[in-house]
């Protein structure tokens, strides 16, 4: 294959990132906290409109510590979306709790509020009320918090949002990550912005933020001789990576714009292709456009998702199915769940297309040409 491989979402870093990281390196703040961590937290707080932010080593670490700070532990049940990356469910298991998987709304793939209501009701009646609800904002579209918030409130269960994929998105004008008791973001390499690896917990709850900060730095009591009364973690973000995050955050709007352009091009292209639609529904105005995916109706389309994936692969273009639902994962075979077959259908018929903000126009052109040959 002669042409470069076109990836789904390559990190978008350049001169600004280089400047920030080199400046942090030269400042001597290497070991490991420093002013860029503080500044990065302030800038995220401002962007999301919350009072507290704690920069951490990963989104998974942020989920883990957020759950612990909410009091989740051994024997608890935490309700979460089945349509997610394994990290959400793994973090629940780290605390000793059991994930309870809730299936998806058929348009957005996000947690179905009616099924959530049903799950919380069943758990309450069984005498094992949920300890927390962790919805996931799938591929950069916020879940339906206007319905999820009052449902959680009615059952008195804390809402903790996995906004790992939705930094910069909103729901009815309110930023993703700012709903419920707390939210988390991921800055992993393929997310909308990256610190190479990193995450952040955001909240308006000062006590919760302090507790997460404390647990993330080995649970050290504020005395010189390293006194410990709790088990701690080494989960803080390093100053060098926070510097990278600050440069990325400064460019977040333009990166979102670029991804939005690809979404519009795909939407335009598929509008005349029978049996294929853009995943997520017609209204994407509040998305961050992290990844653009399509849904293929195998009865009406020339190709199945599997076939299209292999055609694109031959053209050296990376595509990927949507997340394999957690309730279908061997490791969670015995986990409780309420399903409606939507996530299975999305897994079978969905395909994510190249969406990266650093992708040049010429690559998008190649992707559209390949799609034209396959389905046009
Ligand atoms: C990426 C991701 C995470 C994990 O974030 P890391 O920074 O990679 O640990 C958690 N939840 C979801 C939904 C994600 O997509």
Tab-separated table of C-alpha atoms and ligand atoms in Angstrom:
chain	number	residue	atom	x	y	z
A	1	UNK	CA	0.000	0.000	0.000
A	2	UNK	CA	1.670	3.158	-1.159
A	3	UNK	CA	-0.421	5.916	0.436
A	4	UNK	CA	-0.154	6.876	4.145
A	5	UNK	CA	-2.580	5.229	6.487
A	6	UNK	CA	-5.397	7.572	7.457
A	7	UNK	CA	-6.108	7.168	11.154
A	8	UNK	CA	-9.426	7.706	12.928
A	9	UNK	CA	-8.218	10.349	15.345
A	10	UNK	CA	-4.534	11.190	15.467
A	11	UNK	CA	-3.259	13.552	18.191
A	12	UNK	CA	-3.263	17.138	16.925
A	13	UNK	CA	-0.117	18.743	18.350
A	14	UNK	CA	2.174	21.353	16.883
A	15	UNK	CA	4.196	24.445	17.615
A	16	UNK	CA	2.068	25.814	20.443
A	17	UNK	CA	2.299	22.509	22.318
A	18	UNK	CA	6.043	22.462	21.780
A	19	UNK	CA	6.374	25.996	23.190
A	20	UNK	CA	4.341	25.215	26.306
A	21	UNK	CA	6.119	21.938	27.068
A	22	UNK	CA	9.593	23.375	26.504
A	23	UNK	CA	8.727	26.357	28.718
A	24	UNK	CA	7.567	23.994	31.487
A	25	UNK	CA	10.733	21.929	31.124
A	26	UNK	CA	12.951	25.009	31.320
A	27	UNK	CA	11.011	26.363	34.304
A	28	UNK	CA	12.381	23.490	36.384
A	29	UNK	CA	8.916	22.346	37.549
A	30	UNK	CA	9.484	18.707	36.714
A	31	UNK	CA	8.913	16.843	39.961
A	32	UNK	CA	5.980	16.459	39.430
A	33	UNK	CA	3.451	19.190	40.395
A	34	UNK	CA	3.844	22.856	39.510
A	35	UNK	CA	2.252	26.042	38.187
A	36	UNK	CA	1.044	24.520	34.907
A	37	UNK	CA	-1.094	22.012	36.840
A	38	UNK	CA	-2.703	24.866	38.795
A	39	UNK	CA	-3.198	26.947	35.655
A	40	UNK	CA	-4.597	24.004	33.684
A	41	UNK	CA	-7.116	23.334	36.473
A	42	UNK	CA	-8.144	27.020	36.518
A	43	UNK	CA	-8.577	27.115	32.762
A	44	UNK	CA	-10.735	23.960	32.775
A	45	UNK	CA	-12.840	25.349	35.662
A	46	UNK	CA	-13.476	28.487	33.669
A	47	UNK	CA	-14.287	26.598	30.492
A	48	UNK	CA	-16.737	24.212	32.194
A	49	UNK	CA	-18.146	26.713	34.689
A	50	UNK	CA	-17.413	24.699	37.840
A	51	UNK	CA	-15.735	25.684	41.098
A	52	UNK	CA	-13.205	22.866	41.405
A	53	UNK	CA	-11.007	20.804	39.094
A	54	UNK	CA	-8.398	18.168	39.941
A	55	UNK	CA	-5.887	17.161	37.250
A	56	UNK	CA	-5.152	13.441	37.326
A	57	UNK	CA	-3.082	10.805	35.563
A	58	UNK	CA	-5.994	9.523	33.452
A	59	UNK	CA	-9.729	9.618	32.963
A	60	UNK	CA	-9.868	6.176	34.543
A	61	UNK	CA	-8.094	7.492	37.658
A	62	UNK	CA	-10.602	10.356	37.795
A	63	UNK	CA	-13.514	7.880	37.649
A	64	UNK	CA	-11.935	5.682	40.316
A	65	UNK	CA	-11.285	8.506	42.796
A	66	UNK	CA	-14.610	10.219	42.106
A	67	UNK	CA	-16.455	7.011	42.954
A	68	UNK	CA	-14.393	6.538	46.137
A	69	UNK	CA	-15.059	10.150	47.170
A	70	UNK	CA	-18.798	9.564	46.653
A	71	UNK	CA	-18.476	6.735	49.166
A	72	UNK	CA	-18.797	3.880	46.659
A	73	UNK	CA	-17.162	0.653	47.865
A	74	UNK	CA	-17.341	-3.073	48.454
A	75	UNK	CA	-20.745	-4.594	47.816
A	76	UNK	CA	-22.274	-1.485	46.223
A	77	UNK	CA	-24.039	-1.386	42.860
A	78	UNK	CA	-23.262	1.410	40.398
A	79	UNK	CA	-25.541	1.946	37.412
A	80	UNK	CA	-23.740	2.842	34.184
A	81	UNK	CA	-24.113	2.807	30.390
A	82	UNK	CA	-23.476	-0.474	28.628
A	83	UNK	CA	-22.404	1.450	25.514
A	84	UNK	CA	-19.012	2.668	26.693
A	85	UNK	CA	-15.310	2.022	26.790
A	86	UNK	CA	-14.318	-0.570	29.424
A	87	UNK	CA	-12.632	2.063	31.636
A	88	UNK	CA	-16.008	3.215	33.014
A	89	UNK	CA	-16.933	-0.258	34.205
A	90	UNK	CA	-13.389	-1.101	35.301
A	91	UNK	CA	-13.240	1.923	37.620
A	92	UNK	CA	-16.469	0.746	39.273
A	93	UNK	CA	-14.935	-2.683	39.846
A	94	UNK	CA	-11.731	-1.131	41.320
A	95	UNK	CA	-13.826	0.203	44.218
A	96	UNK	CA	-15.220	-3.250	44.990
A	97	UNK	CA	-18.637	-2.321	43.576
A	98	UNK	CA	-20.575	-4.116	40.820
A	99	UNK	CA	-21.536	-2.337	37.589
A	100	UNK	CA	-25.187	-2.550	36.541
A	101	UNK	CA	-25.476	-1.921	32.801
A	102	UNK	CA	-28.254	0.131	31.250
A	103	UNK	CA	-28.892	0.040	27.516
A	104	UNK	CA	-29.190	2.855	25.024
A	105	UNK	CA	-31.567	5.240	23.432
A	106	UNK	CA	-31.728	4.248	19.752
A	107	UNK	CA	-30.920	7.686	18.294
A	108	UNK	CA	-27.905	8.778	20.349
A	109	UNK	CA	-26.694	5.513	21.887
A	110	UNK	CA	-26.609	7.288	25.262
A	111	UNK	CA	-28.200	5.843	28.404
A	112	UNK	CA	-31.963	5.422	27.930
A	113	UNK	CA	-33.610	7.458	30.738
A	114	UNK	CA	-36.661	5.147	30.890
A	115	UNK	CA	-34.427	2.109	31.385
A	116	UNK	CA	-32.462	4.027	34.021
A	117	UNK	CA	-35.691	4.742	35.885
A	118	UNK	CA	-36.596	1.066	35.670
A	119	UNK	CA	-33.141	-0.012	36.905
A	120	UNK	CA	-33.178	2.360	39.901
A	121	UNK	CA	-36.704	1.238	40.786
A	122	UNK	CA	-35.814	-2.462	40.627
A	123	UNK	CA	-32.702	-1.970	42.726
A	124	UNK	CA	-34.574	0.026	45.321
A	125	UNK	CA	-37.353	-2.552	45.585
A	126	UNK	CA	-34.769	-5.323	45.938
A	127	UNK	CA	-33.315	-3.500	48.962
A	128	UNK	CA	-30.031	-2.823	47.129
A	129	UNK	CA	-30.373	0.801	45.974
A	130	UNK	CA	-27.727	2.061	43.542
A	131	UNK	CA	-24.781	3.862	45.143
A	132	UNK	CA	-24.233	6.069	42.069
A	133	UNK	CA	-25.278	6.549	38.444
A	134	UNK	CA	-22.502	7.025	35.866
A	135	UNK	CA	-23.867	7.921	32.414
A	136	UNK	CA	-21.427	8.231	29.516
A	137	UNK	CA	-21.551	10.956	26.848
A	138	UNK	CA	-21.049	8.740	23.823
A	139	UNK	CA	-18.572	9.894	21.145
A	140	UNK	CA	-18.974	13.571	22.068
A	141	UNK	CA	-22.738	13.937	22.506
A	142	UNK	CA	-23.972	14.691	26.022
A	143	UNK	CA	-26.538	12.297	27.488
A	144	UNK	CA	-30.086	13.521	28.168
A	145	UNK	CA	-29.390	15.136	31.539
A	146	UNK	CA	-32.697	17.024	31.527
A	147	UNK	CA	-34.272	13.623	32.129
A	148	UNK	CA	-31.427	11.797	33.909
A	149	UNK	CA	-30.916	14.444	36.636
A	150	UNK	CA	-34.501	14.399	37.970
A	151	UNK	CA	-34.604	10.575	37.844
A	152	UNK	CA	-31.436	10.334	39.951
A	153	UNK	CA	-32.772	13.001	42.308
A	154	UNK	CA	-36.073	11.126	42.735
A	155	UNK	CA	-34.183	8.043	43.929
A	156	UNK	CA	-31.636	10.075	45.923
A	157	UNK	CA	-28.727	8.555	43.989
A	158	UNK	CA	-25.654	10.683	43.184
A	159	UNK	CA	-25.029	11.396	39.508
A	160	UNK	CA	-21.391	11.208	38.351
A	161	UNK	CA	-20.816	11.933	34.657
A	162	UNK	CA	-18.281	10.176	32.467
A	163	UNK	CA	-17.619	13.050	30.081
A	164	UNK	CA	-14.324	11.502	28.914
A	165	UNK	CA	-15.436	11.855	25.296
A	166	UNK	CA	-17.453	15.064	25.485
A	167	UNK	CA	-15.170	17.934	26.538
A	168	UNK	CA	-16.525	21.032	24.773
A	169	UNK	CA	-19.995	19.561	24.190
A	170	UNK	CA	-23.118	20.807	26.006
A	171	UNK	CA	-26.697	19.829	26.827
A	172	UNK	CA	-29.234	22.674	26.579
A	173	UNK	CA	-26.438	25.214	26.883
A	174	UNK	CA	-24.802	23.671	29.972
A	175	UNK	CA	-21.307	22.218	29.434
A	176	UNK	CA	-20.755	18.448	29.451
A	177	UNK	CA	-19.015	17.439	32.674
A	178	UNK	CA	-20.886	20.020	34.762
A	179	UNK	CA	-23.977	17.905	35.491
A	180	UNK	CA	-24.570	16.002	38.718
A	181	UNK	CA	-22.220	15.838	41.706
A	182	UNK	CA	-19.088	15.598	39.565
A	183	UNK	CA	-17.807	14.780	36.088
A	184	UNK	CA	-14.604	13.563	34.516
A	185	UNK	CA	-12.663	14.214	31.314
A	186	UNK	CA	-9.973	12.151	29.598
A	187	UNK	CA	-6.964	13.592	27.811
A	188	UNK	CA	-5.780	10.288	26.393
A	189	UNK	CA	-3.998	10.367	23.040
A	190	UNK	CA	-7.054	9.831	20.853
A	191	UNK	CA	-9.499	12.102	22.687
A	192	UNK	CA	-10.557	15.538	21.410
A	193	UNK	CA	-7.581	17.060	23.203
A	194	UNK	CA	-4.673	15.262	24.773
A	195	UNK	CA	-2.010	15.498	27.454
A	196	UNK	CA	-0.617	12.261	25.966
A	197	UNK	CA	-2.223	10.617	28.998
A	198	UNK	CA	-4.284	12.404	31.605
A	199	UNK	CA	-7.671	13.206	33.061
A	200	UNK	CA	-9.550	15.709	35.200
A	201	UNK	CA	-12.318	15.584	37.763
A	202	UNK	CA	-14.611	18.623	37.908
A	203	UNK	CA	-17.192	19.474	40.568
A	204	UNK	CA	-18.844	22.284	42.492
A	205	UNK	CA	-18.451	20.285	45.700
A	206	UNK	CA	-15.371	21.559	47.544
A	207	UNK	CA	-15.193	18.673	49.980
A	208	UNK	CA	-15.364	16.116	47.178
A	209	UNK	CA	-12.602	17.909	45.234
A	210	UNK	CA	-10.383	18.049	48.318
A	211	UNK	CA	-10.939	14.387	49.029
A	212	UNK	CA	-10.022	13.421	45.445
A	213	UNK	CA	-6.892	15.608	45.601
A	214	UNK	CA	-5.894	13.974	48.882
A	215	UNK	CA	-6.409	10.403	47.602
A	216	UNK	CA	-4.539	11.210	44.361
A	217	UNK	CA	-1.337	12.182	46.216
A	218	UNK	CA	-0.913	9.046	48.351
A	219	UNK	CA	-3.399	10.159	51.043
A	220	UNK	CA	-0.716	12.006	52.968
A	221	UNK	CA	-1.818	13.809	56.104
A	222	UNK	CA	-0.584	17.420	56.219
A	223	UNK	CA	2.343	16.707	58.544
A	224	UNK	CA	6.060	16.486	57.709
A	225	UNK	CA	6.534	12.836	58.643
A	226	UNK	CA	4.149	11.285	56.041
A	227	UNK	CA	1.321	10.140	58.303
A	228	UNK	CA	-1.316	7.928	56.611
A	229	UNK	CA	-4.814	7.094	57.794
A	230	UNK	CA	-6.188	6.015	54.395
A	231	UNK	CA	-4.983	4.028	51.391
A	232	UNK	CA	-3.862	6.526	48.767
A	233	UNK	CA	-3.028	6.514	45.082
A	234	UNK	CA	-0.345	8.075	42.896
A	235	UNK	CA	-2.797	9.553	40.399
A	236	UNK	CA	-1.827	13.223	40.029
A	237	UNK	CA	-1.050	14.769	36.631
A	238	UNK	CA	2.545	15.909	36.085
A	239	UNK	CA	3.402	19.532	35.414
A	240	UNK	CA	4.913	18.789	31.978
A	241	UNK	CA	1.723	17.123	30.801
A	242	UNK	CA	-0.418	19.929	32.216
A	243	UNK	CA	1.605	22.343	30.065
A	244	UNK	CA	0.697	20.254	27.020
A	245	UNK	CA	-2.935	20.323	28.156
A	246	UNK	CA	-2.931	24.122	28.408
A	247	UNK	CA	-1.737	24.473	24.824
A	248	UNK	CA	-4.383	21.994	23.664
A	249	UNK	CA	-7.138	23.740	25.607
A	250	UNK	CA	-6.168	27.043	23.992
A	251	UNK	CA	-6.787	25.347	20.636
A	252	UNK	CA	-9.866	23.333	21.653
A	253	UNK	CA	-12.400	25.534	19.858
A	254	UNK	CA	-10.510	25.405	16.597
A	255	UNK	CA	-10.079	21.634	16.898
A	256	UNK	CA	-13.829	21.274	17.486
A	257	UNK	CA	-14.488	23.447	14.417
A	258	UNK	CA	-12.277	21.237	12.292
A	259	UNK	CA	-14.017	18.065	13.435
A	260	UNK	CA	-17.342	19.736	12.818
A	261	UNK	CA	-16.293	20.377	9.236
A	262	UNK	CA	-15.684	16.635	8.739
A	263	UNK	CA	-19.087	15.864	10.292
A	264	UNK	CA	-20.749	18.244	7.839
A	265	UNK	CA	-18.891	16.703	4.902
A	266	UNK	CA	-19.943	13.199	5.933
A	267	UNK	CA	-23.523	14.327	6.519
A	268	UNK	CA	-23.586	15.890	3.096
A	269	UNK	CA	-22.088	12.801	1.459
A	270	UNK	CA	-24.405	10.268	3.125
A	271	UNK	CA	-27.553	12.332	2.606
A	272	UNK	CA	-27.886	10.712	-0.819
A	273	UNK	CA	-26.746	7.194	0.156
A	274	UNK	CA	-29.638	4.809	0.811
A	275	UNK	CA	-29.509	2.824	4.049
A	276	UNK	CA	-26.709	4.804	5.712
A	277	UNK	CA	-27.135	7.666	8.139
A	278	UNK	CA	-24.937	9.723	10.412
A	279	UNK	CA	-25.051	8.257	13.924
A	280	UNK	CA	-26.429	10.508	16.668
A	281	UNK	CA	-29.500	11.943	15.010
A	282	UNK	CA	-30.031	15.095	12.976
A	283	UNK	CA	-29.257	17.603	15.759
A	284	UNK	CA	-25.549	17.667	16.515
A	285	UNK	CA	-25.308	21.393	17.255
A	286	UNK	CA	-24.161	20.849	20.871
A	287	UNK	CA	-21.765	17.953	20.146
A	288	UNK	CA	-17.984	18.307	20.242
A	289	UNK	CA	-17.835	16.125	17.061
A	290	UNK	CA	-15.104	13.981	18.653
A	291	UNK	CA	-15.842	11.059	16.331
A	292	UNK	CA	-18.137	10.846	13.335
A	293	UNK	CA	-19.847	7.501	12.914
A	294	UNK	CA	-22.429	6.045	10.574
A	295	UNK	CA	-25.225	3.537	11.046
A	296	UNK	CA	-25.795	1.085	8.251
A	297	UNK	CA	-29.140	-0.577	7.633
A	298	UNK	CA	-28.010	-3.913	6.164
A	299	UNK	CA	-31.387	-4.386	4.433
A	300	UNK	CA	-31.204	-1.122	2.543
A	301	UNK	CA	-27.489	-0.540	2.048
A	302	UNK	CA	-25.144	-2.037	-0.545
A	303	UNK	CA	-22.702	-2.986	2.204
A	304	UNK	CA	-22.654	-4.189	5.798
A	305	UNK	CA	-20.522	-2.422	8.391
A	306	UNK	CA	-18.087	-5.345	8.334
A	307	UNK	CA	-17.751	-5.214	4.552
A	308	UNK	CA	-17.283	-1.450	4.480
A	309	UNK	CA	-14.621	-1.736	7.141
A	310	UNK	CA	-12.637	-4.209	5.056
A	311	UNK	CA	-13.003	-2.088	1.908
A	312	UNK	CA	-11.729	0.989	3.744
A	313	UNK	CA	-8.908	-1.011	5.290
A	314	UNK	CA	-7.741	-2.037	1.809
A	315	UNK	CA	-7.603	1.662	0.965
A	316	UNK	CA	-5.422	2.120	4.054
A	317	UNK	CA	-8.138	4.008	5.921
A	318	UNK	CA	-8.804	3.185	9.561
A	319	UNK	CA	-12.427	2.717	10.684
A	320	UNK	CA	-13.762	1.037	13.804
A	321	UNK	CA	-17.020	-0.395	15.134
A	322	UNK	CA	-18.675	1.557	17.970
A	323	UNK	CA	-17.870	0.340	21.512
A	324	UNK	CA	-18.738	-3.292	22.096
A	325	UNK	CA	-21.419	-3.097	24.812
A	326	UNK	CA	-20.152	-3.993	28.276
A	327	UNK	CA	-22.897	-6.548	28.888
A	328	UNK	CA	-21.555	-8.536	25.902
A	329	UNK	CA	-17.980	-8.513	27.204
A	330	UNK	CA	-16.808	-11.866	28.594
A	331	UNK	CA	-15.384	-10.167	31.685
A	332	UNK	CA	-18.833	-8.752	32.580
A	333	UNK	CA	-20.834	-11.838	31.576
A	334	UNK	CA	-22.393	-12.066	35.038
A	335	UNK	CA	-23.014	-8.379	35.653
A	336	UNK	CA	-26.638	-7.301	36.175
A	337	UNK	CA	-28.204	-5.313	33.343
A	338	UNK	CA	-31.336	-3.957	31.698
A	339	UNK	CA	-31.052	-4.224	27.930
A	340	UNK	CA	-33.198	-3.401	24.931
A	341	UNK	CA	-30.989	-4.674	22.069
A	342	UNK	CA	-30.211	-1.135	20.908
A	343	UNK	CA	-26.528	-1.235	21.871
A	344	UNK	CA	-26.121	-4.639	20.203
A	345	UNK	CA	-27.638	-3.244	17.030
A	346	UNK	CA	-25.348	-0.188	17.174
A	347	UNK	CA	-22.367	-2.463	17.665
A	348	UNK	CA	-23.351	-4.616	14.664
A	349	UNK	CA	-24.226	-1.790	12.302
A	350	UNK	CA	-22.152	1.211	13.370
A	351	UNK	CA	-18.829	2.330	11.964
A	352	UNK	CA	-16.629	5.225	13.040
A	353	UNK	CA	-14.852	7.125	10.278
A	354	UNK	CA	-11.661	9.212	10.299
A	355	UNK	CA	-12.492	12.355	12.304
A	356	UNK	CA	-9.212	13.816	13.559
A	357	UNK	CA	-8.640	17.562	13.701
A	358	UNK	CA	-5.104	17.207	12.328
A	359	UNK	CA	-6.338	15.338	9.259
A	360	UNK	CA	-5.468	17.311	6.109
A	361	UNK	CA	-8.145	18.153	3.527
A	362	UNK	CA	-6.473	15.771	1.046
A	363	UNK	CA	-7.015	12.848	3.421
A	364	UNK	CA	-10.688	13.698	3.799
A	365	UNK	CA	-10.875	13.745	0.043
A	366	UNK	CA	-9.351	10.244	-0.093
A	367	UNK	CA	-11.852	8.996	2.508
A	368	UNK	CA	-14.796	10.382	0.530
A	369	UNK	CA	-13.459	8.872	-2.713
A	370	UNK	CA	-13.143	5.474	-1.056
A	371	UNK	CA	-16.675	5.774	0.349
A	372	UNK	CA	-17.958	6.792	-3.080
A	373	UNK	CA	-16.488	3.618	-4.606
A	374	UNK	CA	-17.863	1.451	-1.798
A	375	UNK	CA	-21.401	2.794	-1.434
A	376	UNK	CA	-21.948	5.525	-4.027
B	1	LIG	C1	-11.271	7.306	27.147
B	1	LIG	C2	-12.373	6.970	28.073
B	1	LIG	C3	-12.156	6.733	29.449
B	1	LIG	C4	-10.797	6.559	30.039
B	1	LIG	O1	-9.949	7.623	29.958
B	1	LIG	P1	-8.372	7.383	30.081
B	1	LIG	O2	-7.845	8.773	30.158
B	1	LIG	O3	-7.942	6.665	28.841
B	1	LIG	O4	-8.114	6.590	31.319
B	1	LIG	C5	-13.244	6.560	30.275
B	1	LIG	N1	-14.499	6.573	29.792
B	1	LIG	C6	-14.743	6.756	28.482
B	1	LIG	C7	-16.159	6.787	28.035
B	1	LIG	C8	-13.697	6.938	27.580
B	1	LIG	O5	-13.956	7.075	26.274
